[in-house]
Coordinates of N, CA and C in Angstrom, one line a residue:
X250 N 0.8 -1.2 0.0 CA 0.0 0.0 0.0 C 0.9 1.2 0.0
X251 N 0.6 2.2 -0.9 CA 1.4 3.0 -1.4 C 0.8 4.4 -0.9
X252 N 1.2 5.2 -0.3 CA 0.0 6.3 0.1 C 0.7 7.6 -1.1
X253 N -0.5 8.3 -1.5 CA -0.8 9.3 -2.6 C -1.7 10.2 -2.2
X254 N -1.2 11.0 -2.6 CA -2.2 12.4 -2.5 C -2.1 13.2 -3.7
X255 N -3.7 13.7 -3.8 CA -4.0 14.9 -5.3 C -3.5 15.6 -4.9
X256 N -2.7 16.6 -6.3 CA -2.2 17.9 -6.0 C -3.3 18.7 -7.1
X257 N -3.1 20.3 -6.8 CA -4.1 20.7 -7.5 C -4.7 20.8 -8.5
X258 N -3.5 19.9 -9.5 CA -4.0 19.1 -11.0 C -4.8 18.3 -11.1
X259 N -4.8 18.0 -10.1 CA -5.4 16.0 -10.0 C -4.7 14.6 -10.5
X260 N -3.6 15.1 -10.4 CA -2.7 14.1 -10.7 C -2.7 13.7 -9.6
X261 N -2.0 12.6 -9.3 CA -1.2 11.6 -7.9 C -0.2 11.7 -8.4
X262 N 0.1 12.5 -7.2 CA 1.9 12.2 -6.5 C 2.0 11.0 -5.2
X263 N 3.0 10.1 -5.2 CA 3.6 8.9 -4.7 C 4.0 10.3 -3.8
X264 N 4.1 10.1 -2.3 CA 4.9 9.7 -1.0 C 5.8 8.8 -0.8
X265 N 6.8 9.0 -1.0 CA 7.6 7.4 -0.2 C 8.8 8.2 0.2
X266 N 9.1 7.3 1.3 CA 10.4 7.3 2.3 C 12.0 7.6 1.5
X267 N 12.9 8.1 2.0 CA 14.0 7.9 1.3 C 14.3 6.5 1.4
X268 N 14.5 6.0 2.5 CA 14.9 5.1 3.1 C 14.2 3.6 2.1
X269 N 12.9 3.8 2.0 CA 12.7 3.2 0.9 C 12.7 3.0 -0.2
X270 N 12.7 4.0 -0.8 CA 13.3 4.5 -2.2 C 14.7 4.3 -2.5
X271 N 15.5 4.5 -1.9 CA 17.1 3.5 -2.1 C 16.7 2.2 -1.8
X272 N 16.2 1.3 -1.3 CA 15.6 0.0 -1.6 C 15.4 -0.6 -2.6
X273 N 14.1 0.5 -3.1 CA 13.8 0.3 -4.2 C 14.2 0.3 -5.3
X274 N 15.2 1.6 -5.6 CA 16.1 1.5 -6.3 C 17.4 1.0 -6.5
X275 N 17.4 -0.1 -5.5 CA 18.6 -1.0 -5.5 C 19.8 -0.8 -4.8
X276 N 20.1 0.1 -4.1 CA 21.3 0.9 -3.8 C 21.8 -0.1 -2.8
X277 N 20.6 -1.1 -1.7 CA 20.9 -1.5 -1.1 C 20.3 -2.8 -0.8
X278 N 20.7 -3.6 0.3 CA 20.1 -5.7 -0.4 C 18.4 -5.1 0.3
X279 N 18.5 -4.6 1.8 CA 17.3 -4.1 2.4 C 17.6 -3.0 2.6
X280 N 16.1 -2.5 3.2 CA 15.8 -1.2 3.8 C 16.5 -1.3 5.0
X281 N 16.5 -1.8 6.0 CA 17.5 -1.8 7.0 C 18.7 -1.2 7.0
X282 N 19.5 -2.4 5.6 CA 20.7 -1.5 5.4 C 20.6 -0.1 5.0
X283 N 19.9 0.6 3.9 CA 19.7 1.5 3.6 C 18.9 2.5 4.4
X284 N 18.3 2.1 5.7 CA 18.4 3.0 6.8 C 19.2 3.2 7.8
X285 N 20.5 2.2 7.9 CA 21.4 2.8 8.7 C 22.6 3.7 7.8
X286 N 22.8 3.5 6.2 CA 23.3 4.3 5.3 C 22.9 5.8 5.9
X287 N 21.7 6.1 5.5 CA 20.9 7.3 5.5 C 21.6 7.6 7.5
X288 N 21.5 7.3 8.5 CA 21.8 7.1 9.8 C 23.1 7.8 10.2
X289 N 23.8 6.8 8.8 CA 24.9 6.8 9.3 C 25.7 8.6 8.2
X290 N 25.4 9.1 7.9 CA 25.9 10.0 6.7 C 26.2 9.3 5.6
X291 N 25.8 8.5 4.9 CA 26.1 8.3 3.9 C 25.5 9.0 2.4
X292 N 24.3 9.1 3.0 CA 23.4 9.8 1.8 C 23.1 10.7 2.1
X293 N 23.2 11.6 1.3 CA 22.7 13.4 1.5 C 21.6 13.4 0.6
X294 N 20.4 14.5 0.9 CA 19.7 15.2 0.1 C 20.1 16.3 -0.1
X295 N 19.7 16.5 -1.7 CA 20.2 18.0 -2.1 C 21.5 18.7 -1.0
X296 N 22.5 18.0 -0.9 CA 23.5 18.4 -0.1 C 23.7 19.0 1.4
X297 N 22.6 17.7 1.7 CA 22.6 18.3 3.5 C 22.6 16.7 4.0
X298 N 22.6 16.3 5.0 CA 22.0 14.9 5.4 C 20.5 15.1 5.2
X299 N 20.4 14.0 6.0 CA 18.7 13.5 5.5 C 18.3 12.6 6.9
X300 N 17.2 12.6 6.9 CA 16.6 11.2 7.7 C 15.9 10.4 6.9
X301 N 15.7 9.2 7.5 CA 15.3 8.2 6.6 C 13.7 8.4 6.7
X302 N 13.3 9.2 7.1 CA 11.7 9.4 6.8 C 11.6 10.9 5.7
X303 N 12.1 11.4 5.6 CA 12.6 12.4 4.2 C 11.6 11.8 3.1
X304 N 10.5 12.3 2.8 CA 9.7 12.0 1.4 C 10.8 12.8 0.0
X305 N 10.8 11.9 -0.9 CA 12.1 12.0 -1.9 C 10.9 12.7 -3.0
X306 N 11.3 13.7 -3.8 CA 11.0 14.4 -4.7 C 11.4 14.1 -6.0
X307 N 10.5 14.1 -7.1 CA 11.1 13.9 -8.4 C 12.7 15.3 -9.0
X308 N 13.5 15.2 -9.1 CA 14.3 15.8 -9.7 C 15.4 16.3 -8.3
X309 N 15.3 15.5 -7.3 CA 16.0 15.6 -5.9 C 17.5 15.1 -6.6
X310 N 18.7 15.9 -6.0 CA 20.0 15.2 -6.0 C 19.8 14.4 -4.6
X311 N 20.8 13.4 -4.8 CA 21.2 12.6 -4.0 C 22.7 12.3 -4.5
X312 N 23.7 12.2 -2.7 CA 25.1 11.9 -3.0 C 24.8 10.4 -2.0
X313 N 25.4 9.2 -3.0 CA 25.6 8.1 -1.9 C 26.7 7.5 -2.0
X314 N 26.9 6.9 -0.9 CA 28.7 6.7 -0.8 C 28.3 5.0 0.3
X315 N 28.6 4.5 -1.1 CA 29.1 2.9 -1.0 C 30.2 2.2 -0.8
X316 N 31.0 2.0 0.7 CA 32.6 1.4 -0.2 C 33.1 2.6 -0.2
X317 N 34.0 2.6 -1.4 CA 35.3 3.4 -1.7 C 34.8 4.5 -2.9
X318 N 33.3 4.1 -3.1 CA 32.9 4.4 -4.1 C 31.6 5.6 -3.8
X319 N 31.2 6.9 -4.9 CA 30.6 7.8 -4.2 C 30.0 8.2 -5.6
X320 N 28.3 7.9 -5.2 CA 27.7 8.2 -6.3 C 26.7 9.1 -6.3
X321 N 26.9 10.2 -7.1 CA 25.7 11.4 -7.4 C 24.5 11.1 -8.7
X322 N 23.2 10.7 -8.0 CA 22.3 10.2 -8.5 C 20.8 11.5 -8.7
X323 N 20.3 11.8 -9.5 CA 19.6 12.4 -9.8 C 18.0 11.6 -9.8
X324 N 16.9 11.8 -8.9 CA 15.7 11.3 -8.8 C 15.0 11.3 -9.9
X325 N 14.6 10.2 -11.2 CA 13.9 10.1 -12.2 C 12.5 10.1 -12.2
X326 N 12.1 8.9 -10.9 CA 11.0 8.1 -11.0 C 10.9 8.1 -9.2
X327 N 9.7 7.7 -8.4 CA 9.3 7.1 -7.4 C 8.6 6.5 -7.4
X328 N 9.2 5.1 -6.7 CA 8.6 3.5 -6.6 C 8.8 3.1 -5.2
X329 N 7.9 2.4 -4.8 CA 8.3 2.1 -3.2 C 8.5 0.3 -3.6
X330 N 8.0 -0.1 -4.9 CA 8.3 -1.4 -4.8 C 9.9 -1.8 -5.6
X331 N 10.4 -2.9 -5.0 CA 11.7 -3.4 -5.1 C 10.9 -4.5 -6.7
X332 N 11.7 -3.4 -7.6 CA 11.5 -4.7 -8.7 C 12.9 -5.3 -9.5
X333 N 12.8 -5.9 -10.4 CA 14.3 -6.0 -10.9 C 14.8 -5.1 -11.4
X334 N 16.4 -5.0 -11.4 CA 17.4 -4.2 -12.0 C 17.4 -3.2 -13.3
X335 N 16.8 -3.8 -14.5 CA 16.2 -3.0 -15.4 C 15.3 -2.0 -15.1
X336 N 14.5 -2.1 -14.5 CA 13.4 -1.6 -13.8 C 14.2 -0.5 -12.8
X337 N 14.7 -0.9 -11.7 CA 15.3 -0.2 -10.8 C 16.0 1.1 -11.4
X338 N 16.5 0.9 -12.2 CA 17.8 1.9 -13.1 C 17.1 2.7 -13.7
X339 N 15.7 2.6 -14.2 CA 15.0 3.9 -14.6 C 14.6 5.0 -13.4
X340 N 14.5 4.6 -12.2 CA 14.2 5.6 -10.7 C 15.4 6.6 -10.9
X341 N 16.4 6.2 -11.5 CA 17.7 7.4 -11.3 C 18.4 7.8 -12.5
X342 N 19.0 8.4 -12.5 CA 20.3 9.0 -13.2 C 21.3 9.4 -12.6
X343 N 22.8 8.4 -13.2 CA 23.6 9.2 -12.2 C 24.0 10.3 -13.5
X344 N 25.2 11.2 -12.5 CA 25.6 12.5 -13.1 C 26.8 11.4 -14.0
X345 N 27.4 12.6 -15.0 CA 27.9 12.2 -16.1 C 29.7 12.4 -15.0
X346 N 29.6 13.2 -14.2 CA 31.0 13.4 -13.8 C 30.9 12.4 -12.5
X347 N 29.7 12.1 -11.8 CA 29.8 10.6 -10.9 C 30.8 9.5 -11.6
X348 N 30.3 9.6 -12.7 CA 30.5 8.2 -13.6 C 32.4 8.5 -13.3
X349 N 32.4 9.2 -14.0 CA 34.1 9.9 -14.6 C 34.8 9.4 -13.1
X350 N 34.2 10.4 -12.1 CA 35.0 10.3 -10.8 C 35.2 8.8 -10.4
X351 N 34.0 8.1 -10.3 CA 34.3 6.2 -10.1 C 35.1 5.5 -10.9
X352 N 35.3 6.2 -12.2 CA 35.9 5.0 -12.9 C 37.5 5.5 -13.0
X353 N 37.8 6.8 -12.6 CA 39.3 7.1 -12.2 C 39.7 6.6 -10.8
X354 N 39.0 6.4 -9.8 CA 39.3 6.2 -8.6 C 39.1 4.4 -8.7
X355 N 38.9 3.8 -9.9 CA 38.8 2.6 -9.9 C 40.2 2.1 -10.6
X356 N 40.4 3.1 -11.2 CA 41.4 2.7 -12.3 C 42.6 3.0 -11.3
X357 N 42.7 4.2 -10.6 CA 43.9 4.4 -9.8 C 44.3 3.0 -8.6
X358 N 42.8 2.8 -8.1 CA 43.1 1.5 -7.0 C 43.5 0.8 -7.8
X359 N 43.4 0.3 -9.1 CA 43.7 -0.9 -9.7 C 45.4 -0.8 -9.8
X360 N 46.0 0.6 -10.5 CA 47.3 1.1 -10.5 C 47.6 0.9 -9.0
X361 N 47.1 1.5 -8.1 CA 48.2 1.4 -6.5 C 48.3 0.0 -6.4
X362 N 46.8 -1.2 -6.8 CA 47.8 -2.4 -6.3 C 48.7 -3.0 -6.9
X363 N 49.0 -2.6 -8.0 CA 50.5 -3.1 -9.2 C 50.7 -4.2 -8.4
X364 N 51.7 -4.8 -8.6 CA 52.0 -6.6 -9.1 C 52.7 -6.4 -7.7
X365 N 52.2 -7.0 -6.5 CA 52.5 -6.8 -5.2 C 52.8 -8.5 -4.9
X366 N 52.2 -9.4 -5.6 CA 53.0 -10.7 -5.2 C 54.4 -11.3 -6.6
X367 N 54.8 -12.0 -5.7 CA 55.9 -12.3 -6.6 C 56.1 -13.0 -7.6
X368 N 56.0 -13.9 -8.6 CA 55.7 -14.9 -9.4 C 56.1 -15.9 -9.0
X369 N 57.5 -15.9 -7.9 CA 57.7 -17.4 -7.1 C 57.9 -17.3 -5.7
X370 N 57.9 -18.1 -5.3 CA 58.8 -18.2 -3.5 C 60.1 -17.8 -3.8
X371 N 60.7 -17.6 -2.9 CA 62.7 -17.3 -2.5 C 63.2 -18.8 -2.4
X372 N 63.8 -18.5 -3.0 CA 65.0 -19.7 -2.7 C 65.7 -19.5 -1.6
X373 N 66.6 -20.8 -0.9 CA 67.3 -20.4 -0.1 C 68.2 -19.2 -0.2
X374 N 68.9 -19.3 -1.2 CA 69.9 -17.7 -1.0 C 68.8 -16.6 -0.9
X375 N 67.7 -16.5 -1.7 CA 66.9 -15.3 -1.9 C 66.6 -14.9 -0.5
X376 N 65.9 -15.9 0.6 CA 65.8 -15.7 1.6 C 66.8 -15.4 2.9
X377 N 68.2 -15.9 2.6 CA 68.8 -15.5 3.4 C 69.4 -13.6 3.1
X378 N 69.4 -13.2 1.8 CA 69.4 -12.1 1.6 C 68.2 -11.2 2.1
X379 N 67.2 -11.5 1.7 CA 65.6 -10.8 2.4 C 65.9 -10.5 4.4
X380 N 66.5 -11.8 4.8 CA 66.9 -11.5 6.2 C 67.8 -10.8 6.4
X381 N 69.1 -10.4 5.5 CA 70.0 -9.6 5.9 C 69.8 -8.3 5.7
X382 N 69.2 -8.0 4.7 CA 67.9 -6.8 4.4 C 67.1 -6.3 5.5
X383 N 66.6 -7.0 6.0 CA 66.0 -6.6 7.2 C 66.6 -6.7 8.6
X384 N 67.7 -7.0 8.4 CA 68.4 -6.9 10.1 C 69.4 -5.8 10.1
X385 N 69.5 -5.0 9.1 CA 69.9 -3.8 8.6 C 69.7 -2.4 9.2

């Protein structure tokens, strides 16, 4: 049950939760988690925090920050139901420089972990060297 109210068009406008609306739109597995997100500062409205009872507006920014990862998503659509992924991905748009900023900060993690294991074990001399290396 979806609660709606006329505006002075007579159209229906959807009410729903932030808290559920990142649900619904996939951001998160449950609403739980995506109410302790919203809780915890993870999500902003229009660049403030937010509470998870925040009714979300069509053409609202939202900043969410998943991980290492931080996405600026623009309100499309409001749905309070959780449907599949196709479906989900029309509620939003992210920004065109979200995109940019994720995929450099993905590409850099990928560059800092450069080739950190070795292709073999040490041999004994290797290892007795590694120890004199370190007793240095």
């Amino acid at each position: 049950m979806s609660k709606q109210t006329h505006n002075q068009a007579g159209t229906q406008e959807q009410k729903v939760r932030l808290d559920k609306w990142l649900w619904a739109a996939r951001f998160f597995k449950t609403r739980g988690a995506a109410k302790e997100a919203v809780e915890g500062g993870k999500v902003h409205y229009q660049g403030q925090r937010a509470k998870c009872s925040r009714n979300v507006e069509l053409g609202a920014k939202l900043v969410i920050r998943q991980g290492l990862d931080e996405k600026t998503v623009i309100i499309m659509a409001i749905s309070d139901q959780r449907r599949g992924a196709p479906e989900a991905q029309l509620l939003y748009q992210e920004t065109e420089q979200s995109i940019k900023q994720r995929e450099d900060g993905a590409a850099l993690r990928k560059e800092m972990r450069g080739n950190v294991a070795p292709d073999h074990r040490p041999n004994k001399k290797n290892r007795r060297k590694i120890i004199q290396f370190k007793d240095r």
